[in-house]
Tab-separated table of C-alpha atoms in Angstrom:
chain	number	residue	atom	x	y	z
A	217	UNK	CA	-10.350	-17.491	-2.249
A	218	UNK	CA	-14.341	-18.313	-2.018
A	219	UNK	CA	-13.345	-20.727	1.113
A	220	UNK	CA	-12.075	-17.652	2.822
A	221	UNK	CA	-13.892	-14.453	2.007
A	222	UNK	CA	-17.525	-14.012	2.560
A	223	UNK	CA	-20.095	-13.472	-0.083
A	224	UNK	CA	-19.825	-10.172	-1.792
A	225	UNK	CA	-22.130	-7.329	-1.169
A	226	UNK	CA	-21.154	-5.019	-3.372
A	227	UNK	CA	-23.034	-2.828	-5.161
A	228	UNK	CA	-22.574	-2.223	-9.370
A	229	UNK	CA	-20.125	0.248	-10.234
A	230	UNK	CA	-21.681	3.940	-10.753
A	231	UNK	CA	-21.712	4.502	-14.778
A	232	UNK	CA	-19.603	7.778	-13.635
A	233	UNK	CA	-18.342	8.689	-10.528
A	234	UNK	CA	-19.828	11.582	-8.087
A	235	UNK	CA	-17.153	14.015	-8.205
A	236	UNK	CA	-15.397	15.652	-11.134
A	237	UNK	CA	-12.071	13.954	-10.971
A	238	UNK	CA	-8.793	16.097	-12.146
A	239	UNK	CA	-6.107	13.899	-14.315
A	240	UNK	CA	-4.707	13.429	-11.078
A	241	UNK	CA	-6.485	11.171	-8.227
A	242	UNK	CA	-4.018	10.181	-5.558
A	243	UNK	CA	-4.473	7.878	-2.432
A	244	UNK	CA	-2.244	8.445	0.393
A	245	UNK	CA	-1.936	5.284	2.708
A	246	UNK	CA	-0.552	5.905	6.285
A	247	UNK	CA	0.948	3.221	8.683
A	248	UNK	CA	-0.737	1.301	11.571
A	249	UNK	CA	-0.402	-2.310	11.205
A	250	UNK	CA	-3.457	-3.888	11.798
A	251	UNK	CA	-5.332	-1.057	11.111
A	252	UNK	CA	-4.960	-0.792	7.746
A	253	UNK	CA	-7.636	-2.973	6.513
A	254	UNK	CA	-9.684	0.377	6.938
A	255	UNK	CA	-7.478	1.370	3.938
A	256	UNK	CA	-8.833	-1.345	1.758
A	257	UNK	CA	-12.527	-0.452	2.937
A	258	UNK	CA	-12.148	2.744	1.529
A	259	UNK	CA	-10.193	1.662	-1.569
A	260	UNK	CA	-12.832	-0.650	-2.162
A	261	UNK	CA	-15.948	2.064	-1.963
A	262	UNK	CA	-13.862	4.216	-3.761
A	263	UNK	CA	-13.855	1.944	-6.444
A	264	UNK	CA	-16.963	1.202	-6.523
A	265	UNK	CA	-18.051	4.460	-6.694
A	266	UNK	CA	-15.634	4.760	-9.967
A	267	UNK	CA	-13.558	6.722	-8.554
A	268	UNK	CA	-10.040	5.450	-10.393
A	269	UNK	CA	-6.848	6.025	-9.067
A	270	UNK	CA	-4.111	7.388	-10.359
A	271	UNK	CA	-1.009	7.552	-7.388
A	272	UNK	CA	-0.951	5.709	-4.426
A	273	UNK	CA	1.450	6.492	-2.249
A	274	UNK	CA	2.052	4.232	1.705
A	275	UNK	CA	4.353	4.124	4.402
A	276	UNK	CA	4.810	0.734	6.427
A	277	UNK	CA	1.337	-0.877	6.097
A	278	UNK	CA	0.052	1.825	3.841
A	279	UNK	CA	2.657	0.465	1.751
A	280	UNK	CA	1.623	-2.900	1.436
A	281	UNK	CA	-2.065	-1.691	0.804
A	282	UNK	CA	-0.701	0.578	-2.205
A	283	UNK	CA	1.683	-2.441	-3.806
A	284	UNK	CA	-1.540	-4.386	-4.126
A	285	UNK	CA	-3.548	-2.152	-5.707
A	286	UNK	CA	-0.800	-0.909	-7.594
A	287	UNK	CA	0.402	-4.255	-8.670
A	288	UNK	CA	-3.074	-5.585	-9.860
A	289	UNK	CA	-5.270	-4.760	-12.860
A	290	UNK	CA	-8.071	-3.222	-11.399
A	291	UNK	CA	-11.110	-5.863	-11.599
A	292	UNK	CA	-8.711	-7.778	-8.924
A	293	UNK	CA	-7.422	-5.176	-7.200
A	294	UNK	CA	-10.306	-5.399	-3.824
A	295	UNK	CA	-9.990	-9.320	-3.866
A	296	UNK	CA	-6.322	-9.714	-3.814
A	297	UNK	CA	-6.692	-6.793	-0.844
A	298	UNK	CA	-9.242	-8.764	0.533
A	299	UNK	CA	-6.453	-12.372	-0.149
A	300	UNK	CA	-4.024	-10.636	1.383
A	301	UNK	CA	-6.411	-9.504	4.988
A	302	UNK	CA	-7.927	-12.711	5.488
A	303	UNK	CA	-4.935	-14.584	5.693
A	304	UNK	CA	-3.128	-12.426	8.178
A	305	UNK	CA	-6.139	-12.423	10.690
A	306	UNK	CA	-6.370	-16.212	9.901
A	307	UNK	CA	-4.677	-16.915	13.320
A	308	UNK	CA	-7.301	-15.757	15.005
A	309	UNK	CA	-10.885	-16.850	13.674
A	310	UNK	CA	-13.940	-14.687	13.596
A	311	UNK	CA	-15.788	-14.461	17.211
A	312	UNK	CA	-19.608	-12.529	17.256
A	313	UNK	CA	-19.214	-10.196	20.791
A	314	UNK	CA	-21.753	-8.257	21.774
A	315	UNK	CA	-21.032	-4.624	21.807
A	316	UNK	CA	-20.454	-4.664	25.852
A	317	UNK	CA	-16.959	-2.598	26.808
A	318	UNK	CA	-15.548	-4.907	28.561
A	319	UNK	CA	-16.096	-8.277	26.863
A	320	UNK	CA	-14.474	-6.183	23.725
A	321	UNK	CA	-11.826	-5.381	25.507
A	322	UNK	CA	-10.642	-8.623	26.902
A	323	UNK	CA	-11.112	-10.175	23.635
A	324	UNK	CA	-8.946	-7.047	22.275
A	325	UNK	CA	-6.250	-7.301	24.672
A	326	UNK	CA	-6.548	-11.320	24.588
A	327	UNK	CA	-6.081	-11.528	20.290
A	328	UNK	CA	-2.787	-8.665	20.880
A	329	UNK	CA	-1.292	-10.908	23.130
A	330	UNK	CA	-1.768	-13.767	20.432
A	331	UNK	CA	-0.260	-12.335	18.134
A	332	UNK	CA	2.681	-11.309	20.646
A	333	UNK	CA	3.115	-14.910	21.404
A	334	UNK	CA	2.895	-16.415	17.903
A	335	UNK	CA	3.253	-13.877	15.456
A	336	UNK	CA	1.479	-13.414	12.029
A	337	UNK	CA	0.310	-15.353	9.649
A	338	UNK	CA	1.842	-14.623	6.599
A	339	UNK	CA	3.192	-11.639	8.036
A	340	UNK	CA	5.811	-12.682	10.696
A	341	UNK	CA	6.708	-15.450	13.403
A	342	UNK	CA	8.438	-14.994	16.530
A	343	UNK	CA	12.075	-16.646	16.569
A	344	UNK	CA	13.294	-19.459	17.937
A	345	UNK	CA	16.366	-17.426	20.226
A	346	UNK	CA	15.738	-14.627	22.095
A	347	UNK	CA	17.768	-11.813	20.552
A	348	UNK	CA	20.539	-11.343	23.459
A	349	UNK	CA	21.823	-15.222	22.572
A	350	UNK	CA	21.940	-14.086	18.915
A	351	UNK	CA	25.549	-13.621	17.533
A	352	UNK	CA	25.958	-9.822	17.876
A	353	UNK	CA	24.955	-8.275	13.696
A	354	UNK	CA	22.410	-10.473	13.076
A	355	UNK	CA	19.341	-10.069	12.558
A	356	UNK	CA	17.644	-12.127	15.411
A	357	UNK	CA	20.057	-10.379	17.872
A	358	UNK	CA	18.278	-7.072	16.500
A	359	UNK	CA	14.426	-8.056	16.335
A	360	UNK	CA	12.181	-10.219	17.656
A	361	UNK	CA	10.263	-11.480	14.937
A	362	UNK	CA	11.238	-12.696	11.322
A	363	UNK	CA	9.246	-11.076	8.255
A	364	UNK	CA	10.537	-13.572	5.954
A	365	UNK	CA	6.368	-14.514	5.472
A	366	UNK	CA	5.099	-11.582	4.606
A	367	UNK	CA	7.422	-11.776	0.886
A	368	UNK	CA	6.121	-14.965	0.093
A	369	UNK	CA	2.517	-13.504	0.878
A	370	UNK	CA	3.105	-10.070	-0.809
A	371	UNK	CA	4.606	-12.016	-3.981
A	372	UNK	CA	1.296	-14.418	-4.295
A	373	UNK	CA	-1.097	-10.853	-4.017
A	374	UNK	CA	1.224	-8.521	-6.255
A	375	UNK	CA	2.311	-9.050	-9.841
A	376	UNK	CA	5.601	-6.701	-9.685
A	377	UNK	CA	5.827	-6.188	-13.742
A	378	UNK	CA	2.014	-4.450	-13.643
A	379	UNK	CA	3.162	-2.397	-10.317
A	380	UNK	CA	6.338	-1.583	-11.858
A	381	UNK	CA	5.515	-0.702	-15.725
A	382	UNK	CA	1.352	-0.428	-14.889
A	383	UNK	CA	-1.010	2.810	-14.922
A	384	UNK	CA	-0.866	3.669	-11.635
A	385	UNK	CA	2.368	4.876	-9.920
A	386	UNK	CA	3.166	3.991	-6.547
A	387	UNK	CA	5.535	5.732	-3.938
A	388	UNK	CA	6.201	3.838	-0.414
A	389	UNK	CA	8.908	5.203	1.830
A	390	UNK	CA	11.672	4.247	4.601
A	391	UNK	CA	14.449	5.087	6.827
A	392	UNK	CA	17.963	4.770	6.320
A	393	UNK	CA	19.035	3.134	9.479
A	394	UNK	CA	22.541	4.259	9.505
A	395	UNK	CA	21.833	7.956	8.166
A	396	UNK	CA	18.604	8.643	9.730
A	397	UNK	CA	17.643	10.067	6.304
A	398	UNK	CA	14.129	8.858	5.290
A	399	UNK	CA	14.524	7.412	1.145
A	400	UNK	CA	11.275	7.672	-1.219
A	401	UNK	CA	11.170	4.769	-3.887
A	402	UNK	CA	8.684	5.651	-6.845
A	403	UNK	CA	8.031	4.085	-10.129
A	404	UNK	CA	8.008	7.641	-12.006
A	405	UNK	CA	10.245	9.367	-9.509
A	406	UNK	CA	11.732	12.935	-10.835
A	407	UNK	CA	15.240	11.562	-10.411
A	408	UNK	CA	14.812	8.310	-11.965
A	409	UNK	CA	12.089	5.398	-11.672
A	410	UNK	CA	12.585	2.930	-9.164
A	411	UNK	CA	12.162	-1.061	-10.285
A	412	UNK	CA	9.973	-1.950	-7.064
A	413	UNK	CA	9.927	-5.719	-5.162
A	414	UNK	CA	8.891	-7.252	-2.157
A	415	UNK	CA	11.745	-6.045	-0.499
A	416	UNK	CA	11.067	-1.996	-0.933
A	417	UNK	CA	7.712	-3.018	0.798
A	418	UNK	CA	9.110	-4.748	3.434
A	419	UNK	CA	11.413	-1.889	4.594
A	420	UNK	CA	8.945	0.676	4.526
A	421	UNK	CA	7.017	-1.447	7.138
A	422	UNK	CA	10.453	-3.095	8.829
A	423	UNK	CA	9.264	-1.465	12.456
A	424	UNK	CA	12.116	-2.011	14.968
A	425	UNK	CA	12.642	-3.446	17.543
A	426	UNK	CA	9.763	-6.312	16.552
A	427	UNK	CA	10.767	-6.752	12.687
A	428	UNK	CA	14.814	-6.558	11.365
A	429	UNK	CA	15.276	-3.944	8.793
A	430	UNK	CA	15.842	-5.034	5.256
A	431	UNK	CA	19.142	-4.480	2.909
A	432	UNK	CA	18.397	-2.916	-0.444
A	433	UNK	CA	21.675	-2.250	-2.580
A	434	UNK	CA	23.664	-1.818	0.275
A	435	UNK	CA	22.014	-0.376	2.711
A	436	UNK	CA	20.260	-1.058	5.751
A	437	UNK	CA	16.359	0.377	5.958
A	438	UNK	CA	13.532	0.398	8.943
A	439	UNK	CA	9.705	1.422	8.694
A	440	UNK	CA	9.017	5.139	7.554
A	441	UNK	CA	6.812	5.968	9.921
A	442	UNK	CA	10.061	6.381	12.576
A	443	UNK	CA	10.377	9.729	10.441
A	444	UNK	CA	7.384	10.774	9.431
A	445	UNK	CA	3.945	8.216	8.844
A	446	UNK	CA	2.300	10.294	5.897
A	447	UNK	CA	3.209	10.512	2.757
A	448	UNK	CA	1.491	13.553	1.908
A	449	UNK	CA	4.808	15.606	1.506
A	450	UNK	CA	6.422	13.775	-1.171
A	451	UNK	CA	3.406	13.813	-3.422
A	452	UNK	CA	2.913	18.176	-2.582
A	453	UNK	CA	6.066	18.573	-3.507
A	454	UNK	CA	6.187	16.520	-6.968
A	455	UNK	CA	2.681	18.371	-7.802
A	456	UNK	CA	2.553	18.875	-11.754
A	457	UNK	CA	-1.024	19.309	-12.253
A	458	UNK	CA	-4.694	19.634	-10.510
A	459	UNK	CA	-5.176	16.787	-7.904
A	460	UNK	CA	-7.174	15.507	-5.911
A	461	UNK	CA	-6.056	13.527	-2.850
A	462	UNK	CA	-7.740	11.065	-0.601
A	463	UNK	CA	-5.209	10.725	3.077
A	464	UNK	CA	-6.591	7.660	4.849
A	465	UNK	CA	-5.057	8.288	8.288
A	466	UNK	CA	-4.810	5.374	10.940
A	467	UNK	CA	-4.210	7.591	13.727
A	468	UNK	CA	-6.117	10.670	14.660
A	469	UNK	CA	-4.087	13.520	15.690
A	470	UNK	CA	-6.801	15.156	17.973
A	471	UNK	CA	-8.415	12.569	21.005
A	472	UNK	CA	-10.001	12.666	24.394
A	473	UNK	CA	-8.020	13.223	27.472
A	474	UNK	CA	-6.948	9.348	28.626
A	475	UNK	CA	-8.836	7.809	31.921
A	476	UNK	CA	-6.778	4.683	32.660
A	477	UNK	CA	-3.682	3.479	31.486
A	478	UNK	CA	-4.399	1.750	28.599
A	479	UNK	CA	-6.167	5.127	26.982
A	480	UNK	CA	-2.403	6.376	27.847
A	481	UNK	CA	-1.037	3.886	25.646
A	482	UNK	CA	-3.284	4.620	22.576
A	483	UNK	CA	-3.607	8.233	22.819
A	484	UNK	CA	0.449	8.102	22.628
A	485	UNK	CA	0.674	6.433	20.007
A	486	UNK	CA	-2.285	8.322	17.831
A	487	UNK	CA	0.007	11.646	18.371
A	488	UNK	CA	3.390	9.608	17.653
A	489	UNK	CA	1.850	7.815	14.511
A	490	UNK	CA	-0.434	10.718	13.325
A	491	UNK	CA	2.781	12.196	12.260
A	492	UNK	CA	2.812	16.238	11.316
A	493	UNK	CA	0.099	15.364	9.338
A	494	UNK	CA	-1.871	18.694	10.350
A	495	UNK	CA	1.569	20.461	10.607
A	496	UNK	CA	2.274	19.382	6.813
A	497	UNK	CA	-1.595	20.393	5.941
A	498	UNK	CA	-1.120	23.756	7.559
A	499	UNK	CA	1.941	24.698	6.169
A	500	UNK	CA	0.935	23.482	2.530
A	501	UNK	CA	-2.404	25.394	2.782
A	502	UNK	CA	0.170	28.557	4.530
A	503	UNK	CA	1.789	28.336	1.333
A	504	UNK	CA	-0.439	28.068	-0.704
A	505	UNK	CA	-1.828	31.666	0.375
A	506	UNK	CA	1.648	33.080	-0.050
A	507	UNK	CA	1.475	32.060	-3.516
A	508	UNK	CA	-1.482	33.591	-4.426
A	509	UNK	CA	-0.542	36.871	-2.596
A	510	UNK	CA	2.522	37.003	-4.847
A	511	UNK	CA	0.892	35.542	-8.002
A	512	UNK	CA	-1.541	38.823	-7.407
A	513	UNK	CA	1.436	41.073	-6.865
A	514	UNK	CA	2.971	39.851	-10.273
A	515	UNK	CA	-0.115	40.840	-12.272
A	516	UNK	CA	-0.128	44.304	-10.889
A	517	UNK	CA	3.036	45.042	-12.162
A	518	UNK	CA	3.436	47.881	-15.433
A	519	UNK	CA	3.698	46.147	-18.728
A	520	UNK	CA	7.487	46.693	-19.007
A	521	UNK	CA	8.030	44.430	-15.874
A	522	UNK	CA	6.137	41.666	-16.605
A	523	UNK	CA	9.330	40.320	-18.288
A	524	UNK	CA	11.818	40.996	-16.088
A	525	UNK	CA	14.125	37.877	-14.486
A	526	UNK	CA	13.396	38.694	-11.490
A	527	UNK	CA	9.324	38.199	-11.881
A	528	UNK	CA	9.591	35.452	-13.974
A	529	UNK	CA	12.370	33.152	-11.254
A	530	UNK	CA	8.749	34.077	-9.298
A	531	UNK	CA	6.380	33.252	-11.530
A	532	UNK	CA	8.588	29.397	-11.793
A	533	UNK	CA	8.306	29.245	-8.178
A	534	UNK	CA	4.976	29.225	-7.970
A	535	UNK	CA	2.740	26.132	-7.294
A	536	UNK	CA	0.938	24.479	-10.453
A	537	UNK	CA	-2.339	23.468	-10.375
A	538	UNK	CA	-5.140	23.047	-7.564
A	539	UNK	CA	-4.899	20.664	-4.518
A	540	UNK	CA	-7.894	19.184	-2.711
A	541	UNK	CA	-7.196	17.013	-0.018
A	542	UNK	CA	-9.762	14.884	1.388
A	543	UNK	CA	-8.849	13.381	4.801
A	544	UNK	CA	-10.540	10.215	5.724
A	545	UNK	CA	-9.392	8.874	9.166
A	546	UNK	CA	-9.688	5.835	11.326
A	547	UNK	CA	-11.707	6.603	15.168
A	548	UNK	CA	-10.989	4.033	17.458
A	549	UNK	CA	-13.477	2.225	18.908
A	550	UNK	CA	-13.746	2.789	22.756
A	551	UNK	CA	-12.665	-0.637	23.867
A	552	UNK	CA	-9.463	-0.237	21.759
A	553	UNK	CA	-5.824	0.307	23.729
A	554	UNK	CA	-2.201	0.795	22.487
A	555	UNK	CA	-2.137	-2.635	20.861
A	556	UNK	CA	-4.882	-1.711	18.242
A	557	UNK	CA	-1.898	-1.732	15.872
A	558	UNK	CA	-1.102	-5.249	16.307
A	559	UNK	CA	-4.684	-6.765	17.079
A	560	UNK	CA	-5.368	-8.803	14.036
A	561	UNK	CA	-8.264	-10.676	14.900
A	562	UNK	CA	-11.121	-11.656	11.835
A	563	UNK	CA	-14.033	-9.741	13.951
A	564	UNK	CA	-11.253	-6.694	14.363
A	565	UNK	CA	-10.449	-6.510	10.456
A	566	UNK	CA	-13.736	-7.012	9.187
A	567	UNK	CA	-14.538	-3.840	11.714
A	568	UNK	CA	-11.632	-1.934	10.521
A	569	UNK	CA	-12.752	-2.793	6.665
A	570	UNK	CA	-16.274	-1.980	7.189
A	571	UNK	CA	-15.632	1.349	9.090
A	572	UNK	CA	-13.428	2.168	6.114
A	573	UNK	CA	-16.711	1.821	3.602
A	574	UNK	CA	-18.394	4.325	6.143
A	575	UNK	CA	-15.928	6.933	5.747
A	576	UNK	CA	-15.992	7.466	2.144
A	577	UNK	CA	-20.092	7.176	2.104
A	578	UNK	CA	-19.872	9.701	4.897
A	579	UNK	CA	-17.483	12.090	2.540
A	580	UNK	CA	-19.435	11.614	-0.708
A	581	UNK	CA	-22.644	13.124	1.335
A	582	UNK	CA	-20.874	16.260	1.289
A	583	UNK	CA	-19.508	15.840	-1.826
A	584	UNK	CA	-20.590	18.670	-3.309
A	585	UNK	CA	-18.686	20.647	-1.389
A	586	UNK	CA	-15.581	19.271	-2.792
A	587	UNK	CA	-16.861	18.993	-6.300
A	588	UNK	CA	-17.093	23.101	-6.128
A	589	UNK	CA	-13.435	23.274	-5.260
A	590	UNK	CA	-12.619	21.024	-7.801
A	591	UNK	CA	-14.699	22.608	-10.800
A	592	UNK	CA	-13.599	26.452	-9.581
A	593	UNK	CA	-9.822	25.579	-9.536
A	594	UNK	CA	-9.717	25.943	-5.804
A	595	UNK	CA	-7.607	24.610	-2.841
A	596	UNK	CA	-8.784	23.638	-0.007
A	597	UNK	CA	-8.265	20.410	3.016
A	598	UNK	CA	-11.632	18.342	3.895
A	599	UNK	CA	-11.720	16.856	7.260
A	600	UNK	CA	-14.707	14.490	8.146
A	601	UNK	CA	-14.442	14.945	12.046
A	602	UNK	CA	-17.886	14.031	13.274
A	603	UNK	CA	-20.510	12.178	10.975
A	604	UNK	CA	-22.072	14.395	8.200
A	605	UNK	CA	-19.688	17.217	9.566
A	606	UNK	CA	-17.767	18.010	7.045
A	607	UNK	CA	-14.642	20.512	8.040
A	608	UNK	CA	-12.744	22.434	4.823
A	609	UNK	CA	-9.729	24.688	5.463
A	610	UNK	CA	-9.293	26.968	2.336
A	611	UNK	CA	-6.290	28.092	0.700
């Protein structure tokens, strides 16, 4: 690893971390390819901030992110993220550009269409046939690339027994491609835990038409982020106690109006990707008023209806515990396009990495803010839109 990763500059862990943490600290990874390695930046400041999680949850990329740091102990945790980066921008070595528009863009564009060409490394490689002279049902007549890499790469960074059987429990999701019916795999899922492998990672990032989908006991699965990118809905509603969750979103939902036709490109796909991520915030913290509207209904009622069936099927209906939710999202630099997603230059993903250690120093500046919420029992949504701007919608 020392031949490929630069010198560490990280600071000492914090003797305690700057928030009060609830039993529950969850890290919600959303898709976007290339983008991701923002995810690790901010799992690695996180971490050294002490700030130990308990969940992780990912969908497509997100869920390759999460197996690592779920399937690692947690000393090695942000260098086997940091394995696992470095040798999928490996195809394209690290360039210094100066910060002019333009140059970045070319170089941009020129690294997507590299990787369009050859594929990743240890991720996926074009195939040999294009799919219309592949035998009809296989999978090179239904993708373009072949993902057989990327197991090989996630087995050498994950150690399945310590993801599977470990501390920290890990959700990563997919679509069924036959049903259209998106499938949640967790290792301390309410209906049963699920033994987790290369191949459950896979699917959840098996985006059609470049990669196949992937066969898991039968059936047939594509990326989760066709149905919905965030996994913040599967971790509301399996809620038991207080938590506190940190959504690292790849794809902002709000953006400036598109000049030219690559803006067209990205803005599309930051809408598409961002995924009723504001829709399933809203309607969480709609909720969660309605609860405490009938929660204060139910203790105005006489003594000798406290008891009745009725009031108590309520009472069980209502949510348990406080929920603080913490966005941190990725802002696209201004000489990115639509192919941001697949740009996996070094220069890019060291960007994308660093920016991700930004965002969480950026939060923890208003961190007392959150720490309120947290200590009072409160629920609220914290969106960092603008540097030191700090945005909470209560519950």
């Amino acid at each position: 690893m020392a031949d490929i990763e630069p010198q560490s500059t990280r600071p000492p862990r914090r003797a305690r971390t700057p928030l009060p943490l609830p039993r529950e600290v969850v890290l919600l990874l959303q898709g976007g390819g290339a983008l991701g390695s923002f995810q690790s930046g901010v799992y690695e400041r996180l971490d050294e901030l002490g700030v130990d999680v308990s969940w992780v949850a990912g969908i497509s990329i997100g869920a390759v992110n999460a197996a690592i740091i779920a399937g690692n102990p947690p000393h090695r945790r942000a260098s086997r993220l940091k394995k696992f980066w470095y040798t999928v921008s490996g195809g394209i070595p690290n360039m210094i550009l100066p910060e002019i528009h333009h140059i970045r863009e070319a170089a941009h564009l020129a690294a997507a269409g590299t990787v369009a060409t050859f594929g990743v490394p240890g991720m996926f490689r074009p195939r040999l046939w294009p799919a219309m002279l592949m035998p009809e049902g296989t999978a090179g007549a239904i993708s373009f690339y072949d993902s057989a890499p990327l197991k090989d790469t996630l087995d050498a960074c994950v150690d399945w027994d310590l993801l599977n059987d470990g501390p920290v429990r890990l959700s990563v999701g997919a679509v069924d491609v036959e049903t259209g019916n998106f499938a949640y795999w967790d290792t301390r899922g309410p209906g049963g835990n699920t033994r987790i492998d290369a191949r459950h990672i896979m699917a959840s990032g098996a985006l059609p038409p470049g990669l196949p989908p992937v066969e898991i006991d039968g059936r047939w699965y594509w990326d989760g982020g066709i149905v919905s990118n965030t996994p913040l809905a599967h971790v509301l509603d399996h809620q038991s106690e207080d938590m506190l969750i940190f959504q690292v979103d790849l794809f902002p939902a709000e953006g400036p109006m598109p000049r030219q036709m690559t803006d067209v490109y990205s803005r599309m796909k930051d809408i598409q990707y961002s995924s009723r991520t504001r829709q399933v915030t809203d309607q969480y913290l709609r909720l969660r008023r309605e609860h405490g509207a009938i929660k204060a209904l139910l203790d105005k009622l006489p003594p000798q209806l406290q008891g009745d069936a009725d009031a108590q099927r309520l009472r069980d209906m209502l949510d348990c515990g406080s929920v603080n939710i913490v966005h941190l999202i990725y802002r696209s630099r201004a000489w990115e396009s639509g192919a941001k997603d697949f740009e996996f230059s070094r220069s890019t993903m060291l960007d994308h990495w660093s920016q991700g250690r930004d965002a969480v120093e950026d939060v923890m500046h208003k961190g007392d803010l959150i720490a309120r919420n947290i200590v009072n029992g409160k629920s609220a949504t914290f969106d960092l839109d603008e540097p030191d701007h700090l945005k909470e919608k209560k519950a």
